[in-house]
Amino acid sequence: MQKNVLTSHPKRSMSIALTILFSILAIAGVIALLRKPQPAVELPVVETEKVHVSDVNVYGEYVGRIRAQQFVEIRARVEGYLERMVFEEGTYIRKGQTLFVIDPKVYRARLEKARAQLNKAKAQALKAERDLARIRPLYEQNAASQLDLDNAEAALESAKAEESVAKADLTQAELTLSYCSVTSPISGYVSERSADIGTLVGPSGNSLLATVVKSDTVLVDFSMTALDYLNAKNRNVNLGQKDDSRKWNPYVTVTLADGSVYPYEGLVDFASPQVDPATGTFSVRAEMPNPEQMLLPGEFTKVKVLMDVRTDAIEIPSKALEIEKGGTYIYVVRPDSVVERRYVETGPELGNEVVVERGLAVGENIVVEGFHKLRHGMKVCPVSVPAGIKTDGK
């Protein structure tokens, strides 16, 4: 009996040892599984741009109308039949060039008559002067009365007056005759004739003969609102007045009919001192060179006016802004790659860019793409994009 007990004891010890060994292996396997590295959390990738300052031009855009610098109507100043036209319609003419000739026969006859009247008055004045020269010595010798002397002096004065009247009549007749040759008072392009050859023209009838347009320099008329005026005043910009204290002046560019920008710039030279109560706007005028006659008087155009130059302004892409009812926000990436949702005050919009008045500092990094998947305090993976590089948002 004793032998069986001793024989069974080693077998039980072996079983316990195996159980303990399997338990240790199971626990080690569980620990190994628990210690297996977990996959890393993927951070959102955003494109960032460093904030910098630059000089920003602020423009205003309006609808304008081209007007000739000078538009002169050529009219007949004397009555008569239109005898000749001595120009080609639509061509460039010079100042003082003869355009029309009105029949001068009647006015030439009047000139000859006035010249004859002047000669007669001169002869009468000469006779009166000689009569007085004869009477005066006789009067001094008591051979002529005081009445004779007075009559001789009065006759001389009357003759001189008649001579003056005759001279004025001659001048008037010469001037009237000169009006028979109708000349242009300015250089420019002449229109088609408004009266046919042989037509009776003059002040009492059809007096308009043609028009001459001086358009090598044109005027651009457009209207601005009272708010534009107030904003300009707040920036110490006086429209229509040159300011030598500034390095710039309000210049104007216009758009041609094909959508291209006119190669020459103009300057604002006039602004109306009052607002039109019917429209709430005031008139502004700019002068612009037109050497190639690309701008035609009467046409409408888009006008772009330099209103202000903001020095050291912060300008960022408008796509970086998140606009809500409560304001405008932007995401700023801190040095530890954590984003901060920040309120900013914006200024003028310039195409795809916007000026930030307050809320940003130079050197900070802002999110320009991918901010829709962000929230305040989130860590991100920033990718820097140089300022001025445009992305497609993908």
PDB file of N, CA, C and O in Angstrom, residues 58-62 224-239 246 248 250 275 282 305-310 346-349 357:
ATOM      1  N   VAL A  58      -5.842 100.542 -53.728  1.00  0.00           N
ATOM      2  CA  VAL A  58      -7.291 100.388 -53.559  1.00  0.00           C
ATOM      3  C   VAL A  58      -7.980 101.097 -54.718  1.00  0.00           C
ATOM      4  O   VAL A  58      -7.772 102.297 -54.932  1.00  0.00           O
ATOM      5  N   TYR A  59      -8.785 100.361 -55.472  1.00  0.00           N
ATOM      6  CA  TYR A  59      -9.436 100.893 -56.660  1.00  0.00           C
ATOM      7  C   TYR A  59     -10.954 100.963 -56.465  1.00  0.00           C
ATOM      8  O   TYR A  59     -11.535 100.231 -55.651  1.00  0.00           O
ATOM      9  N   GLY A  60     -11.561 101.835 -57.238  1.00  0.00           N
ATOM     10  CA  GLY A  60     -13.016 101.891 -57.369  1.00  0.00           C
ATOM     11  C   GLY A  60     -13.377 101.690 -58.828  1.00  0.00           C
ATOM     12  O   GLY A  60     -12.674 102.179 -59.715  1.00  0.00           O
ATOM     13  N   GLU A  61     -14.461 100.978 -59.098  1.00  0.00           N
ATOM     14  CA  GLU A  61     -14.863 100.704 -60.469  1.00  0.00           C
ATOM     15  C   GLU A  61     -16.234 101.326 -60.730  1.00  0.00           C
ATOM     16  O   GLU A  61     -17.154 101.179 -59.928  1.00  0.00           O
ATOM     17  N   TYR A  62     -16.361 102.004 -61.895  1.00  0.00           N
ATOM     18  CA  TYR A  62     -17.568 102.736 -62.234  1.00  0.00           C
ATOM     19  C   TYR A  62     -17.828 102.608 -63.735  1.00  0.00           C
ATOM     20  O   TYR A  62     -17.006 102.078 -64.482  1.00  0.00           O
ATOM     21  N   MET A 224     -19.721 109.090 -58.773  1.00  0.00           N
ATOM     22  CA  MET A 224     -19.339 108.402 -57.539  1.00  0.00           C
ATOM     23  C   MET A 224     -20.379 108.706 -56.464  1.00  0.00           C
ATOM     24  O   MET A 224     -21.070 109.718 -56.526  1.00  0.00           O
ATOM     25  N   THR A 225     -20.481 107.811 -55.499  1.00  0.00           N
ATOM     26  CA  THR A 225     -21.465 107.981 -54.436  1.00  0.00           C
ATOM     27  C   THR A 225     -20.920 108.895 -53.342  1.00  0.00           C
ATOM     28  O   THR A 225     -19.711 109.129 -53.247  1.00  0.00           O
ATOM     29  N   ALA A 226     -21.833 109.350 -52.516  1.00  0.00           N
ATOM     30  CA  ALA A 226     -21.431 110.181 -51.383  1.00  0.00           C
ATOM     31  C   ALA A 226     -20.544 109.397 -50.422  1.00  0.00           C
ATOM     32  O   ALA A 226     -19.656 109.964 -49.775  1.00  0.00           O
ATOM     33  N   LEU A 227     -20.757 108.069 -50.332  1.00  0.00           N
ATOM     34  CA  LEU A 227     -19.906 107.234 -49.478  1.00  0.00           C
ATOM     35  C   LEU A 227     -18.483 107.187 -50.019  1.00  0.00           C
ATOM     36  O   LEU A 227     -17.517 107.228 -49.242  1.00  0.00           O
ATOM     37  N   ASP A 228     -18.337 107.116 -51.335  1.00  0.00           N
ATOM     38  CA  ASP A 228     -16.998 107.159 -51.930  1.00  0.00           C
ATOM     39  C   ASP A 228     -16.295 108.464 -51.575  1.00  0.00           C
ATOM     40  O   ASP A 228     -15.100 108.480 -51.277  1.00  0.00           O
ATOM     41  N   TYR A 229     -17.047 109.550 -51.634  1.00  0.00           N
ATOM     42  CA  TYR A 229     -16.479 110.857 -51.299  1.00  0.00           C
ATOM     43  C   TYR A 229     -16.030 110.890 -49.837  1.00  0.00           C
ATOM     44  O   TYR A 229     -14.937 111.371 -49.520  1.00  0.00           O
ATOM     45  N   LEU A 230     -16.872 110.364 -48.944  1.00  0.00           N
ATOM     46  CA  LEU A 230     -16.533 110.353 -47.521  1.00  0.00           C
ATOM     47  C   LEU A 230     -15.307 109.495 -47.262  1.00  0.00           C
ATOM     48  O   LEU A 230     -14.413 109.884 -46.504  1.00  0.00           O
ATOM     49  N   ASN A 231     -15.238 108.316 -47.895  1.00  0.00           N
ATOM     50  CA  ASN A 231     -14.076 107.445 -47.704  1.00  0.00           C
ATOM     51  C   ASN A 231     -12.803 108.114 -48.220  1.00  0.00           C
ATOM     52  O   ASN A 231     -11.734 107.986 -47.612  1.00  0.00           O
ATOM     53  N   ALA A 232     -12.921 108.828 -49.346  1.00  0.00           N
ATOM     54  CA  ALA A 232     -11.755 109.531 -49.883  1.00  0.00           C
ATOM     55  C   ALA A 232     -11.296 110.625 -48.914  1.00  0.00           C
ATOM     56  O   ALA A 232     -10.094 110.808 -48.686  1.00  0.00           O
ATOM     57  N   LYS A 233     -12.251 111.354 -48.335  1.00  0.00           N
ATOM     58  CA  LYS A 233     -11.912 112.393 -47.372  1.00  0.00           C
ATOM     59  C   LYS A 233     -11.239 111.801 -46.139  1.00  0.00           C
ATOM     60  O   LYS A 233     -10.293 112.375 -45.588  1.00  0.00           O
ATOM     61  N   ASN A 234     -11.738 110.640 -45.685  1.00  0.00           N
ATOM     62  CA  ASN A 234     -11.131 109.989 -44.524  1.00  0.00           C
ATOM     63  C   ASN A 234      -9.693 109.575 -44.798  1.00  0.00           C
ATOM     64  O   ASN A 234      -8.894 109.445 -43.865  1.00  0.00           O
ATOM     65  N   ARG A 235      -9.364 109.361 -46.064  1.00  0.00           N
ATOM     66  CA  ARG A 235      -7.992 108.996 -46.438  1.00  0.00           C
ATOM     67  C   ARG A 235      -7.199 110.206 -46.919  1.00  0.00           C
ATOM     68  O   ARG A 235      -6.128 110.055 -47.501  1.00  0.00           O
ATOM     69  N   ASN A 236      -7.763 111.411 -46.691  1.00  0.00           N
ATOM     70  CA  ASN A 236      -7.113 112.670 -47.073  1.00  0.00           C
ATOM     71  C   ASN A 236      -6.846 112.740 -48.575  1.00  0.00           C
ATOM     72  O   ASN A 236      -5.805 113.239 -49.022  1.00  0.00           O
ATOM     73  N   VAL A 237      -7.785 112.238 -49.351  1.00  0.00           N
ATOM     74  CA  VAL A 237      -7.693 112.293 -50.805  1.00  0.00           C
ATOM     75  C   VAL A 237      -8.746 113.275 -51.314  1.00  0.00           C
ATOM     76  O   VAL A 237      -9.943 113.069 -51.113  1.00  0.00           O
ATOM     77  N   ASN A 238      -8.302 114.361 -51.936  1.00  0.00           N
ATOM     78  CA  ASN A 238      -9.200 115.348 -52.513  1.00  0.00           C
ATOM     79  C   ASN A 238      -9.297 115.104 -54.019  1.00  0.00           C
ATOM     80  O   ASN A 238      -8.359 115.421 -54.768  1.00  0.00           O
ATOM     81  N   LEU A 239     -10.402 114.534 -54.437  1.00  0.00           N
ATOM     82  CA  LEU A 239     -10.572 114.209 -55.846  1.00  0.00           C
ATOM     83  C   LEU A 239     -10.590 115.480 -56.679  1.00  0.00           C
ATOM     84  O   LEU A 239     -11.233 116.462 -56.325  1.00  0.00           O
ATOM     85  N   ARG A 246       1.827 113.647 -51.723  1.00  0.00           N
ATOM     86  CA  ARG A 246       1.716 112.208 -51.949  1.00  0.00           C
ATOM     87  C   ARG A 246       2.591 111.789 -53.112  1.00  0.00           C
ATOM     88  O   ARG A 246       2.915 112.586 -53.982  1.00  0.00           O
ATOM     89  N   TRP A 248       1.521 109.596 -55.160  1.00  0.00           N
ATOM     90  CA  TRP A 248       0.577 109.127 -56.175  1.00  0.00           C
ATOM     91  C   TRP A 248      -0.583 110.097 -56.256  1.00  0.00           C
ATOM     92  O   TRP A 248      -0.820 110.885 -55.338  1.00  0.00           O
ATOM     93  N   PRO A 250      -4.853 110.254 -57.937  1.00  0.00           N
ATOM     94  CA  PRO A 250      -5.928 109.376 -58.444  1.00  0.00           C
ATOM     95  C   PRO A 250      -5.908 109.280 -59.962  1.00  0.00           C
ATOM     96  O   PRO A 250      -6.359 110.182 -60.657  1.00  0.00           O
ATOM     97  N   VAL A 275     -23.825 116.966 -54.531  1.00  0.00           N
ATOM     98  CA  VAL A 275     -24.411 115.673 -54.858  1.00  0.00           C
ATOM     99  C   VAL A 275     -25.751 115.890 -55.540  1.00  0.00           C
ATOM    100  O   VAL A 275     -26.538 116.752 -55.133  1.00  0.00           O
ATOM    101  N   PHE A 282     -22.258 112.206 -57.309  1.00  0.00           N
ATOM    102  CA  PHE A 282     -21.680 113.451 -57.799  1.00  0.00           C
ATOM    103  C   PHE A 282     -20.777 113.134 -58.984  1.00  0.00           C
ATOM    104  O   PHE A 282     -20.220 112.042 -59.099  1.00  0.00           O
ATOM    105  N   VAL A 305     -10.567 103.544 -60.958  1.00  0.00           N
ATOM    106  CA  VAL A 305      -9.931 104.724 -60.364  1.00  0.00           C
ATOM    107  C   VAL A 305      -9.097 104.299 -59.160  1.00  0.00           C
ATOM    108  O   VAL A 305      -9.575 103.558 -58.290  1.00  0.00           O
ATOM    109  N   LEU A 306      -7.858 104.737 -59.106  1.00  0.00           N
ATOM    110  CA  LEU A 306      -7.026 104.517 -57.926  1.00  0.00           C
ATOM    111  C   LEU A 306      -7.502 105.457 -56.818  1.00  0.00           C
ATOM    112  O   LEU A 306      -7.372 106.669 -56.923  1.00  0.00           O
ATOM    113  N   MET A 307      -8.058 104.875 -55.761  1.00  0.00           N
ATOM    114  CA  MET A 307      -8.632 105.672 -54.680  1.00  0.00           C
ATOM    115  C   MET A 307      -7.671 105.871 -53.515  1.00  0.00           C
ATOM    116  O   MET A 307      -7.754 106.855 -52.800  1.00  0.00           O
ATOM    117  N   ASP A 308      -6.766 104.897 -53.309  1.00  0.00           N
ATOM    118  CA  ASP A 308      -5.882 104.991 -52.154  1.00  0.00           C
ATOM    119  C   ASP A 308      -4.726 104.005 -52.338  1.00  0.00           C
ATOM    120  O   ASP A 308      -4.848 103.020 -53.077  1.00  0.00           O
ATOM    121  N   VAL A 309      -3.615 104.290 -51.684  1.00  0.00           N
ATOM    122  CA  VAL A 309      -2.485 103.364 -51.616  1.00  0.00           C
ATOM    123  C   VAL A 309      -2.223 103.092 -50.142  1.00  0.00           C
ATOM    124  O   VAL A 309      -1.795 103.984 -49.398  1.00  0.00           O
ATOM    125  N   ARG A 310      -2.502 101.860 -49.705  1.00  0.00           N
ATOM    126  CA  ARG A 310      -2.324 101.464 -48.305  1.00  0.00           C
ATOM    127  C   ARG A 310      -0.903 100.936 -48.135  1.00  0.00           C
ATOM    128  O   ARG A 310      -0.548  99.892 -48.674  1.00  0.00           O
ATOM    129  N   THR A 346     -11.744  92.951 -41.505  1.00  0.00           N
ATOM    130  CA  THR A 346     -11.276  93.054 -42.886  1.00  0.00           C
ATOM    131  C   THR A 346     -11.544  94.441 -43.452  1.00  0.00           C
ATOM    132  O   THR A 346     -12.420  95.170 -42.996  1.00  0.00           O
ATOM    133  N   GLY A 347     -10.776  94.771 -44.493  1.00  0.00           N
ATOM    134  CA  GLY A 347     -10.918  96.048 -45.185  1.00  0.00           C
ATOM    135  C   GLY A 347     -11.328  95.856 -46.624  1.00  0.00           C
ATOM    136  O   GLY A 347     -12.140  94.970 -46.928  1.00  0.00           O
ATOM    137  N   PRO A 348     -10.756  96.611 -47.548  1.00  0.00           N
ATOM    138  CA  PRO A 348     -11.163  96.523 -48.955  1.00  0.00           C
ATOM    139  C   PRO A 348     -10.836  95.159 -49.563  1.00  0.00           C
ATOM    140  O   PRO A 348      -9.829  94.531 -49.222  1.00  0.00           O
ATOM    141  N   GLU A 349     -11.709  94.721 -50.456  1.00  0.00           N
ATOM    142  CA  GLU A 349     -11.460  93.512 -51.228  1.00  0.00           C
ATOM    143  C   GLU A 349     -10.866  93.897 -52.572  1.00  0.00           C
ATOM    144  O   GLU A 349     -11.378  94.764 -53.269  1.00  0.00           O
ATOM    145  N   GLU A 357      -7.494  94.463 -41.416  1.00  0.00           N
ATOM    146  CA  GLU A 357      -7.205  95.654 -40.616  1.00  0.00           C
ATOM    147  C   GLU A 357      -6.663  95.289 -39.238  1.00  0.00           C
ATOM    148  O   GLU A 357      -5.708  95.881 -38.747  1.00  0.00           O
TER     149      GLU A 357
END
